[in-house]
Every structure is written in C-alpha cells, then in structure tokens.
Short mmCIF file of C-alpha atoms and ligand atoms in Angstrom, two decimals:
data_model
loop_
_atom_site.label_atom_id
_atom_site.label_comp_id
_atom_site.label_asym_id
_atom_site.label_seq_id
_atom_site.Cartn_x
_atom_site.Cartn_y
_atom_site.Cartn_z
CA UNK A 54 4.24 9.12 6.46
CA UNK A 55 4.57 7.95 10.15
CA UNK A 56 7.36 5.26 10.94
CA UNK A 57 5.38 2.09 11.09
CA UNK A 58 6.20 -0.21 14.22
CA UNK A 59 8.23 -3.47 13.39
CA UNK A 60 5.41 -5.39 14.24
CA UNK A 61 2.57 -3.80 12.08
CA UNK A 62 1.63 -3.85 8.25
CA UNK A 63 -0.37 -1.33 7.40
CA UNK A 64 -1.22 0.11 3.70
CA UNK A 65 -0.13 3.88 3.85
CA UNK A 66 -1.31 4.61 0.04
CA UNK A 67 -4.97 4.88 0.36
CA UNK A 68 -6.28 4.47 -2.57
CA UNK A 69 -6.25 2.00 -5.73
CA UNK A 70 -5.79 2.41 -9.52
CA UNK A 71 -8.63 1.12 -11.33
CA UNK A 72 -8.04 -1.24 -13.87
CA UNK A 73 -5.82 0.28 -16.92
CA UNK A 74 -5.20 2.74 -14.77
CA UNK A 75 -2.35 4.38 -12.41
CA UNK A 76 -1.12 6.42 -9.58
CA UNK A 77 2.38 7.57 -8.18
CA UNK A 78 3.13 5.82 -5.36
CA UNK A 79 6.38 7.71 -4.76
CA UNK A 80 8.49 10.30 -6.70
CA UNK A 81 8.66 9.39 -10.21
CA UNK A 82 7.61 5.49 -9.16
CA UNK A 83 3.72 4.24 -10.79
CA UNK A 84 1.68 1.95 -9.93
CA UNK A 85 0.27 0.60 -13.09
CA UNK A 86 -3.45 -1.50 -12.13
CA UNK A 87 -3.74 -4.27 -15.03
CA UNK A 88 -6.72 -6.91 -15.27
CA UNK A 89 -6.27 -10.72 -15.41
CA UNK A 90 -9.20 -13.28 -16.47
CA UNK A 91 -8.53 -15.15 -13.07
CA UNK A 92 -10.16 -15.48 -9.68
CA UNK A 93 -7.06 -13.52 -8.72
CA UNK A 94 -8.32 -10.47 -11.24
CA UNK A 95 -5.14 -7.95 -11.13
CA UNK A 96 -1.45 -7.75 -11.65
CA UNK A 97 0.39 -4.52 -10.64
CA UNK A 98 2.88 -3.29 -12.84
CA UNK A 99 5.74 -0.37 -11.71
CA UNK A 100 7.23 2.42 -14.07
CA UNK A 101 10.36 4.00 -13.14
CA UNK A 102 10.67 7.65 -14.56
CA UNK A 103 13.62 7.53 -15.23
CA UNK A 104 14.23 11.14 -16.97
CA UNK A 105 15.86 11.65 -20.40
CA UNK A 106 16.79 7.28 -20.27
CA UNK A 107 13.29 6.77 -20.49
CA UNK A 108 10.71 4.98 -18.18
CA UNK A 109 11.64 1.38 -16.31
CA UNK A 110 8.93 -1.34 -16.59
CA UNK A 111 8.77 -3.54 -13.69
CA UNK A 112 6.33 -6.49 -14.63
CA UNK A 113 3.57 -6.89 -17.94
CA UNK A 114 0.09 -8.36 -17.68
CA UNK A 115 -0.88 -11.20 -19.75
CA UNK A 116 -0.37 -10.98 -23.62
CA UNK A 117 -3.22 -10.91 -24.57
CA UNK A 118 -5.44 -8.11 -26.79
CA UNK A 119 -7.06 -6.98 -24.20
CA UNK A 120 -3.48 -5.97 -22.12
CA UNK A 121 -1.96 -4.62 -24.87
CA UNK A 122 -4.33 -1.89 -25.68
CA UNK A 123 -4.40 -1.18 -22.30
CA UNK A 124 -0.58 -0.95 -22.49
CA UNK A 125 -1.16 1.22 -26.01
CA UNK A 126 -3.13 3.85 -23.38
CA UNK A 127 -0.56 3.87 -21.24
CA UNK A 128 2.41 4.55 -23.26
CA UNK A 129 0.87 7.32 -24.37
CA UNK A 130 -0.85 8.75 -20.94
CA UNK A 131 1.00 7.59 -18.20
CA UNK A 132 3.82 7.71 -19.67
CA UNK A 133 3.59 10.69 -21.45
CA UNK A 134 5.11 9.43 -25.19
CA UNK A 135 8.43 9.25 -23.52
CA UNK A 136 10.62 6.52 -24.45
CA UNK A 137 10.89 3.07 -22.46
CA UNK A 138 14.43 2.04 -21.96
CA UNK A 139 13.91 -1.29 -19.85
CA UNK A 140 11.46 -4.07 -19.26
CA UNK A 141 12.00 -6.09 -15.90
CA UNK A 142 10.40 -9.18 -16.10
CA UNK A 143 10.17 -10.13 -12.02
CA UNK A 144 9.18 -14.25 -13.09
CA UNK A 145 8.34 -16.53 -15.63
CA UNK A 146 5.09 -16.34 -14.64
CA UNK A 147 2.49 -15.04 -17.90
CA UNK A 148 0.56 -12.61 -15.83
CA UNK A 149 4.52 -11.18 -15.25
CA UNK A 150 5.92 -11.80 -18.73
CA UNK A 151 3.25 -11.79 -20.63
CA UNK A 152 3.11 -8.89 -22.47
CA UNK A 153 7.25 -7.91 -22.46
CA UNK A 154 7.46 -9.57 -26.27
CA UNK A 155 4.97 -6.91 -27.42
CA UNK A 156 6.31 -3.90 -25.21
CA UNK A 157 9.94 -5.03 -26.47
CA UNK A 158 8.68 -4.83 -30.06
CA UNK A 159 6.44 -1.85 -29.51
CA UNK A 160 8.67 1.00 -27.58
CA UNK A 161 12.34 -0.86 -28.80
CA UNK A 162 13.19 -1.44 -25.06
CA UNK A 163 15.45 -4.39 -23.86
CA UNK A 164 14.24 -6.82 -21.99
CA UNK A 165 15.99 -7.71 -18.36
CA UNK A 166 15.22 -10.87 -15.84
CA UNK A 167 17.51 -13.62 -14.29
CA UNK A 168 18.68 -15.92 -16.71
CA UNK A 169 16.38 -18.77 -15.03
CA UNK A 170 13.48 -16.63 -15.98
CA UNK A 171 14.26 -15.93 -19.11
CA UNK A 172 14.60 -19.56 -19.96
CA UNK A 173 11.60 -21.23 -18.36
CA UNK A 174 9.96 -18.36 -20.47
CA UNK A 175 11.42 -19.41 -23.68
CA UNK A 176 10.77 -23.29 -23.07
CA UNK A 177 7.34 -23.11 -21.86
CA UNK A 178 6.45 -20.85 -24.44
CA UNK A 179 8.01 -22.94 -27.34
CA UNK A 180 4.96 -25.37 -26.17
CA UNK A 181 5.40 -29.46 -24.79
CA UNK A 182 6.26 -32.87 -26.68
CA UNK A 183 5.44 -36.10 -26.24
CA UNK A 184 7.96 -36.86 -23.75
CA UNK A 185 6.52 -34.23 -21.39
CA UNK A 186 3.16 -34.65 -21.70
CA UNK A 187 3.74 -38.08 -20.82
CA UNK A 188 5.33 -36.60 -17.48
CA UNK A 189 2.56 -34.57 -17.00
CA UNK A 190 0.34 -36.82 -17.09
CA UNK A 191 2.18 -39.35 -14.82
CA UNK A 192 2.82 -36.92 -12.11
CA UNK A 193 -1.11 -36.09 -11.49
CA UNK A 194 -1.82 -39.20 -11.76
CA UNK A 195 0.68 -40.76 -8.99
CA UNK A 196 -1.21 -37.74 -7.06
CA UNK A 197 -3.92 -39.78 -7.01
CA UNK A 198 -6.46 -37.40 -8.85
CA UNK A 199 -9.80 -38.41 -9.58
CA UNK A 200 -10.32 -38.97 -13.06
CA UNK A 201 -12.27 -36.46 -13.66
CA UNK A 202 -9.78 -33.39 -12.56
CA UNK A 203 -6.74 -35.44 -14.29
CA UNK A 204 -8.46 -34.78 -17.54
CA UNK A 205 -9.38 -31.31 -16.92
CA UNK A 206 -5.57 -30.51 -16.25
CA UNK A 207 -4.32 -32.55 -18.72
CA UNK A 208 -6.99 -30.11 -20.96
CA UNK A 209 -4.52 -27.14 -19.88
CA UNK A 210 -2.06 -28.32 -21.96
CA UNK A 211 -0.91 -25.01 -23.95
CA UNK A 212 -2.44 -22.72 -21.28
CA UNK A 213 1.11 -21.28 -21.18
CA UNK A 214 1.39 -20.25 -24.81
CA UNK A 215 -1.99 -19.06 -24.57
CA UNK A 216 -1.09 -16.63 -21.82
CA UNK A 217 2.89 -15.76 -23.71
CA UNK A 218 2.70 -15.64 -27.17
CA UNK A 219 5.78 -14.52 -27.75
CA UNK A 220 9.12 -14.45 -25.24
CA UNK A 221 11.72 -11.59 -25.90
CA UNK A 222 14.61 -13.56 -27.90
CA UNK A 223 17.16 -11.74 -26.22
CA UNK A 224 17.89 -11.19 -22.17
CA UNK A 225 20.39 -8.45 -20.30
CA UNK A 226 20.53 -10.93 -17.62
CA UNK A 227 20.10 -9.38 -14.11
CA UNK A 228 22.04 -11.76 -11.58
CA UNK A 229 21.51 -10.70 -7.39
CA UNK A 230 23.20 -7.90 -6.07
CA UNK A 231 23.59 -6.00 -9.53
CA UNK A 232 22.80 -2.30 -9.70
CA UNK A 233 20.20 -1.03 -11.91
CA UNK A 234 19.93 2.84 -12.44
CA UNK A 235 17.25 4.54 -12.86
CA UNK A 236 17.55 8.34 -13.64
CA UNK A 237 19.61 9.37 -10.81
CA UNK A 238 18.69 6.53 -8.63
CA UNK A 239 20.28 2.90 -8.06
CA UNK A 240 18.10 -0.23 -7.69
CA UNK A 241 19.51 -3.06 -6.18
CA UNK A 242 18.61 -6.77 -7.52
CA UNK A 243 17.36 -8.89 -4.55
CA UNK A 244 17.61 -12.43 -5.63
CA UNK A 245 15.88 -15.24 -3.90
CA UNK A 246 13.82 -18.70 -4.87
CA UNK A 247 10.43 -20.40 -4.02
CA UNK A 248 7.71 -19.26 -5.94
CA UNK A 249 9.63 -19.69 -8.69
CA UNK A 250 13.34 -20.63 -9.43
CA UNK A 251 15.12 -17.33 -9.88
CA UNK A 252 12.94 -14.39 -9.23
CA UNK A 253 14.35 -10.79 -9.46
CA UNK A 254 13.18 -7.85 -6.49
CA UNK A 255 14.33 -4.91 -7.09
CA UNK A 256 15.14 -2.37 -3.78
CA UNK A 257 15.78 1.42 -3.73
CA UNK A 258 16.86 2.58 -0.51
CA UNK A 259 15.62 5.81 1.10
CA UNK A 260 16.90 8.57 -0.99
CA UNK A 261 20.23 10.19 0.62
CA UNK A 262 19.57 14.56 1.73
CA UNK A 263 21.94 15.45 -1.18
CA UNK A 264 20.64 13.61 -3.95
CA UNK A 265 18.28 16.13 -4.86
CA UNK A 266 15.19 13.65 -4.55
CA UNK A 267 15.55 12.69 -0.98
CA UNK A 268 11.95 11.75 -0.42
CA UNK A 269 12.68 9.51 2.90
CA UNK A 270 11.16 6.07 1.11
CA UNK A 271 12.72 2.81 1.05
CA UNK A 272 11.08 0.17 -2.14
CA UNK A 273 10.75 -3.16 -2.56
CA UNK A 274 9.18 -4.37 -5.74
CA UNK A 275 9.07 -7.97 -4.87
CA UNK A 276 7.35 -9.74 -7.39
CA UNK A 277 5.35 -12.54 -6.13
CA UNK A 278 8.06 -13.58 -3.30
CA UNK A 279 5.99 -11.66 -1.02
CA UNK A 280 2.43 -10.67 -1.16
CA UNK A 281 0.60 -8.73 1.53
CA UNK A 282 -2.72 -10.83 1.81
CA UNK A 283 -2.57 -14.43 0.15
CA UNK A 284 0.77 -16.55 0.70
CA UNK A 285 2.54 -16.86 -2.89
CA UNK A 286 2.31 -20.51 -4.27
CA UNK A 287 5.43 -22.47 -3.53
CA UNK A 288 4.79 -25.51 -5.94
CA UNK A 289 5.94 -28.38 -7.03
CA UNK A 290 5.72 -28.85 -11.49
CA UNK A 291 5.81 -32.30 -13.23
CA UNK A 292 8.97 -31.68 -15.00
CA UNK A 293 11.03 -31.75 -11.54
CA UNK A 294 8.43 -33.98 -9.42
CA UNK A 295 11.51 -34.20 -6.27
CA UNK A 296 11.73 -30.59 -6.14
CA UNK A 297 11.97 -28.94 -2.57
CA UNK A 298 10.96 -25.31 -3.42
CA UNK A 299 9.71 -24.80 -0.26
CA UNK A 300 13.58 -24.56 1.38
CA UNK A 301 14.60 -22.20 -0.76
CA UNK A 302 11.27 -19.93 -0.33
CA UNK A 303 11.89 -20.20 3.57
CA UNK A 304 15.48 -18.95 3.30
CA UNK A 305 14.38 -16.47 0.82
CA UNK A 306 11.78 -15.25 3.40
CA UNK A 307 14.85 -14.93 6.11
CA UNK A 308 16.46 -12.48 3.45
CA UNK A 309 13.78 -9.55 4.18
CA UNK A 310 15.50 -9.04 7.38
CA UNK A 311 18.35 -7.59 5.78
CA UNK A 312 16.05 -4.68 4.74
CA UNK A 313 14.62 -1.96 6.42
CA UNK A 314 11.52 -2.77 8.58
CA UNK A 315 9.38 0.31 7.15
CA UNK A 316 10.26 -0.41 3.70
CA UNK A 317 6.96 0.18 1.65
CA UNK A 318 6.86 -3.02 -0.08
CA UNK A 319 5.59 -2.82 -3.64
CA UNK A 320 3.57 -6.50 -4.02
CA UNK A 321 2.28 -8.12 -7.81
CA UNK A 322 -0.99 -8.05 -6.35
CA UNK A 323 -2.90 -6.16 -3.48
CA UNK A 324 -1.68 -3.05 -2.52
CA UNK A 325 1.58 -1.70 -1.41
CA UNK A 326 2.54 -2.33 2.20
CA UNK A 327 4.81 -1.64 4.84
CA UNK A 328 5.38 -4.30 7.48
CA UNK A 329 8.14 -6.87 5.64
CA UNK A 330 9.24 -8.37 8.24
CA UNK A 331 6.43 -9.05 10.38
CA UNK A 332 4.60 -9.96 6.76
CA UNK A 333 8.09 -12.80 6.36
CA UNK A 334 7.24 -14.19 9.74
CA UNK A 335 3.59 -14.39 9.39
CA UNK A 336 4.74 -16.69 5.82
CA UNK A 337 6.92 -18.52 7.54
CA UNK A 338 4.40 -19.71 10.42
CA UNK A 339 1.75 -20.07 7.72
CA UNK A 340 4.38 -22.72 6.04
CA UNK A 341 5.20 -23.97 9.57
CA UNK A 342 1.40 -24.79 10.54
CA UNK A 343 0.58 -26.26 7.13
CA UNK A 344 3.41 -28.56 7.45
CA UNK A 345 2.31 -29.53 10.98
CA UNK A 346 -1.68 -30.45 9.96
CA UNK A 347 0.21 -32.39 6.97
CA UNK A 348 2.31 -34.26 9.49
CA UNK A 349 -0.79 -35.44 11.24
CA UNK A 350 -2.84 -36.14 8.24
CA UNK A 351 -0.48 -38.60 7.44
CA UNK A 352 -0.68 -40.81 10.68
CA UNK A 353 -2.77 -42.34 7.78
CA UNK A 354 -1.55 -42.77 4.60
CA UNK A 355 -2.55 -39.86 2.40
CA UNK A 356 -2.45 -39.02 -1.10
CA UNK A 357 -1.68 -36.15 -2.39
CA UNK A 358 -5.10 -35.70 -3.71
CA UNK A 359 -6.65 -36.08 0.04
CA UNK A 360 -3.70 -33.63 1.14
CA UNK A 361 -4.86 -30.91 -1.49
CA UNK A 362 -8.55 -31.60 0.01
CA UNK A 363 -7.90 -30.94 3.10
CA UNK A 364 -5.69 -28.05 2.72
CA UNK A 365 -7.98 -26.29 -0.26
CA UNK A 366 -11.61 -27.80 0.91
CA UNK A 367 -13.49 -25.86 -1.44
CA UNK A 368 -14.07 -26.21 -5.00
CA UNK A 369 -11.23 -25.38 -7.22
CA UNK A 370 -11.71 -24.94 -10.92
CA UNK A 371 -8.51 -26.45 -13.20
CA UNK A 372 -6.14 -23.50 -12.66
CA UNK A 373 -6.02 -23.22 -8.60
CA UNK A 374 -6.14 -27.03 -9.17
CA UNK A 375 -2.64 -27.33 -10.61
CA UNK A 376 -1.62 -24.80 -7.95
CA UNK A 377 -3.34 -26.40 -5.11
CA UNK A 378 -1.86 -30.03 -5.90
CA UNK A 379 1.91 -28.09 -6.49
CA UNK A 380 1.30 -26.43 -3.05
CA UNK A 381 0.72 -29.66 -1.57
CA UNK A 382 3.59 -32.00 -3.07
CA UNK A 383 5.68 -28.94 -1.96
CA UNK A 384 4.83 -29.45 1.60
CA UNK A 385 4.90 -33.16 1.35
CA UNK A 386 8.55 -32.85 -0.82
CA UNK A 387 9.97 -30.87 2.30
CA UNK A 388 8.61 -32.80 4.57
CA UNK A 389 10.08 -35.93 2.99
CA UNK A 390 13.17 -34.16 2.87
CA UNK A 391 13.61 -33.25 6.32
CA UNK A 392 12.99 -37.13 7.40
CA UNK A 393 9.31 -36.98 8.76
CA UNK A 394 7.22 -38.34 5.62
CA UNK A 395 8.05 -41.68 3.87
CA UNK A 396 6.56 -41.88 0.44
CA UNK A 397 5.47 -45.55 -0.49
CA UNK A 398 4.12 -46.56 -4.85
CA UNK A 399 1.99 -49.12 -4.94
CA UNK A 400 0.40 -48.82 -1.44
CA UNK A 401 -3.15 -50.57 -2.61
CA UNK A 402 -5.41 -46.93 -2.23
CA UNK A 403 -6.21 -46.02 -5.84
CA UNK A 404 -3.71 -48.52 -7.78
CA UNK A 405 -0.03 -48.99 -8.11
CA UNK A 406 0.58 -46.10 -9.73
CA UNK A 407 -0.31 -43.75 -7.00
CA UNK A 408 1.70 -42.46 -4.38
CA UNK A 409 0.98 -42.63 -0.35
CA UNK A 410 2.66 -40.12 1.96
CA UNK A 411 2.57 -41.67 5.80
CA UNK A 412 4.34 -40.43 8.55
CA UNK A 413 7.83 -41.89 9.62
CA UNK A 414 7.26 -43.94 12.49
CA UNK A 415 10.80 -42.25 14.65
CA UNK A 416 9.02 -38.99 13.56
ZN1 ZN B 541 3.95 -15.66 -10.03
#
C-alpha cells in the first residue's frame, strides 16, 4: 500500500464483509462484520490469530440470539475450531460487550477491559432502582423534554439488560500502556476518555524486518474513540448530570498524534482507515463549531431540548434521542465549564423544574 499523505484519509481495504461474515485485513488480523437492530446497523469485531495461544477477540455484537449463532459460525469457520484465549471488550457499550458473557462461557476464554468498563458493565446490567429511576427521570425532565419524548425514554428503562444479558463475572483488567501479546506480536493498550469513561485501543506497530512477519502495517483498533465517518457520541448520562466528557474526549483526540500518521485505523463501525490525524483534527473542529452555534443559540435562553433541536433537526426515534440530548448537555457542560454558559432553574420557560442555558454576559 502507498504511504498516505498526513493530510488525507483514505480506505485502502476495498471491500466489506457482509454481515456474519469476514476478511483479513492484515496478517493474521480479521475483520469480523456483525449486524445490530439500529439505524447504525453494524459493529466490527477483530480476531487476532494468535497461533498455538489461540485467537484474540477485540469487541462482541449485541447478546442477543441472533449474534450468537452468528458467533457459533464463526468459531467454527473463521476461526477454524481453534481455541480463543482472550476477549477484549473496547467499552461498556452492549453492541461492544454484548455478547463476551456467552463467548466467555462458550470457548472458556477470559475476559479483558479497563476496570471502568468492566464495572459500568456489571452495574448497568444488574438493572436500576428506585433511586435511579427517579434520577432519570429528573434529568430529562430539567432538559426540558416534551412530554411526550420524556415518556418514551423513560420506556427504555431496561434497554441495557436487554442488549447484555449477562456480564463476564470476572475481569484481567487492562490499564494504558500495558502490553498484550498476541502470537509473536505485542499490542499496546492506548487509554483515553470521552465516549465513554475508560475505553481500551489497542496499537501494533509496524512489524520490525526480523520478526519474521514484518508486513510494514501499523493498527489501531480504536473502539468508538474514533470513527471514520460519524463523530462518536460524547454524552452526558443522568447518573453524573455535571459531567464534562467532552474535555477528556478532546485531550484524548490530541493523543493520536503520538502515533504514526499512516496507521490503518481499525474503527467499531465503517471501514478501516488511514488518515488519524487529519481524522482527530477534523473531530476536534467538529466539537469546536458545535460549541460555537451553541454559544450563539444561547444569546437567548435555551433549553436543552431547543439545543438538541437545533443541533439534531430531524426526527429522532427514543434511542438517538437519549444520545442526541447527552450530546447536547455535553456541549452545554463544557461550555459551562470553561465560563461562557450560565445555567439558571426556574427561569419561567417550561416550569421550575427546567433548566435554561444563556450566555455569560463577559463572554
Ligand atoms: Zn460505544
């Protein structure tokens, strides 16, 4: 493959696995094509031959019937029969995790993500009380929500269960920076936050002449920290309504630059890429514009109902909704952090219980 330019992305592996299906991507690397029952309709999942150890899974599908017998297929085609040593959760996330319970229990592999992961897994999947449905419930509503779409998300409640049925009850915790081999290769943990607390990447560099499998190819299996085509939701969750996850995913995005610019990046969803760090930049200014137009919106009060309008104008069904509104309390969080937003209770739009976001005067 031709060096790409630091200033291009481009999508050197032409073609695409259908779903339930695969294709090697590099030496001894799949690219596993699973469905999801969501406008977004696919989750890629990576196996890492990994010789007489056994195969690496990087990321699950949803656990549902449906995955699993794909998964069933796969063991035994793609994979050949040969063991599974490892499951890499990359997030919390059920499209992600979904599935490791039943791999874990089906092929006797352990089960690896950060410790954060492992335990938003474990508590969402355990299901709510009262307490936090009560939180739940308050934070859409101080968004200011019409009726209507507070009772469809408050419908959701167990959507997370639905999607995890099971989380593996034990963790070999990967923490940044820690070396994972594979075979005869070494995969570094890239840590990071934003899309989700504590996300695990996982980077081979370009294998060395000597090694015996020096195929010239530096990976990045980054999760959902950074996608080629859609910008990965940085949200904002009831349980931890002050959150500021958008700093952390804007540090996180200054990271890439640490790795090579022609690295083929190896996304969650769409297809592999090269281009990382003009793709970073091109987040970052996304995140940088949005947080400009919600700047000006909020000359007038806002809530952040109207803010989630006029950033996501068309119709949303429940699920983008409760991305959508995170998105925008994200932007309006950071922007309140950074001194340019005030947010006021009680400001007469809506009732007392809703919040308005208006720009700081000094601004
Ligand atoms: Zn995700």
């Amino acid at each position: 493959m031709p060096a790409t330019p630091d200033d291009a992305i481009d999508y050197p592996v032409c073609s695409t696995p259908v779903p339930g299906g695969w294709q090697e991507v590099a030496p001894g690397v799949l690219w596993i094509r699973l469905s999801l029952p969501f406008q977004l309709d696919h989750i890629n999942a990576w196996a890492l031959d990994g010789g007489a150890a056994g195969w690496t899974l990087v990321d699950c599908g949803l656990g549902d019937r449906r995955t699993f017998a794909v998964w069933d297929e796969l063991l035994r085609d793609a994979l050949g029969g040969r063991p599974v040593e490892r499951i890499v959760a990359t997030h919390f996330h059920p499209d992600h995790i979904g599935a490791a319970n039943w791999l874990v229990e089906r092929t006797g592999a352990v089960f690896t993500s950060s410790l954060t992961e492992w335990l938003f897994a474990r508590m969402l999947s355990a299901g709510t009380d009262a307490a936090t449905d009560a939180a739940v419930e308050r934070f859409y509503r101080r968004c200011g929500l019409a009726s209507q779409t507070l009772d469809a998300l408050l419908a959701r409640k167990g959507a997370y269960s639905r999607g995890v049925p099971g989380v593996p009850a034990t963790l070999t915790r990967l923490r940044a920076g820690d070396s994972l081999a594979v075979g005869n290769r070494l995969w570094t943990v890239i840590g990071g936050s934003g899309h989700t607390a504590e996300p695990v990447s996982l980077y081979r560099p370009a294998g060395g002449e000597g090694d015996g499998n020096g195929d010239g190819l530096a990976l990045l299996i980054s999760g959902d920290q950074i996608l080629p085509r859609i910008s990965p939701n940085i949200s904002v969750w009831p349980t931890e309504p002050d959150a500021d996850p958008l700093t952390d995913y804007l540090v996180s995005l200054k990271d890439w630059a640490a790795l090579p610019a022609d690295t083929l990046v190896l996304p969650s969803h769409g297809r592999p890429f090269r281009g990382l760090h003009r793709r970073a930049d091109e987040l970052a200014l996304h995140h940088a514009e949005r947080l400009a137009e919600i700047e000006s919106l909020c000359e007038t009060p806002r809530t952040a109902a109207e803010v989630t309008q006029a950033l996501f104008p068309r119709p949303l069904d429940p699920h983008q909704t409760v991305f959508a509104v995170g998105e925008a309390v994200a932007h309006l969080n950071h922007l309140i952090r950074k001194g340019r937003l005030d947010r006021v209770s009680g400001g007469g739009k809506g009732g007392p219980d809703i919040d308005l976001y208006r720009r700081r005067a000094s601004g």
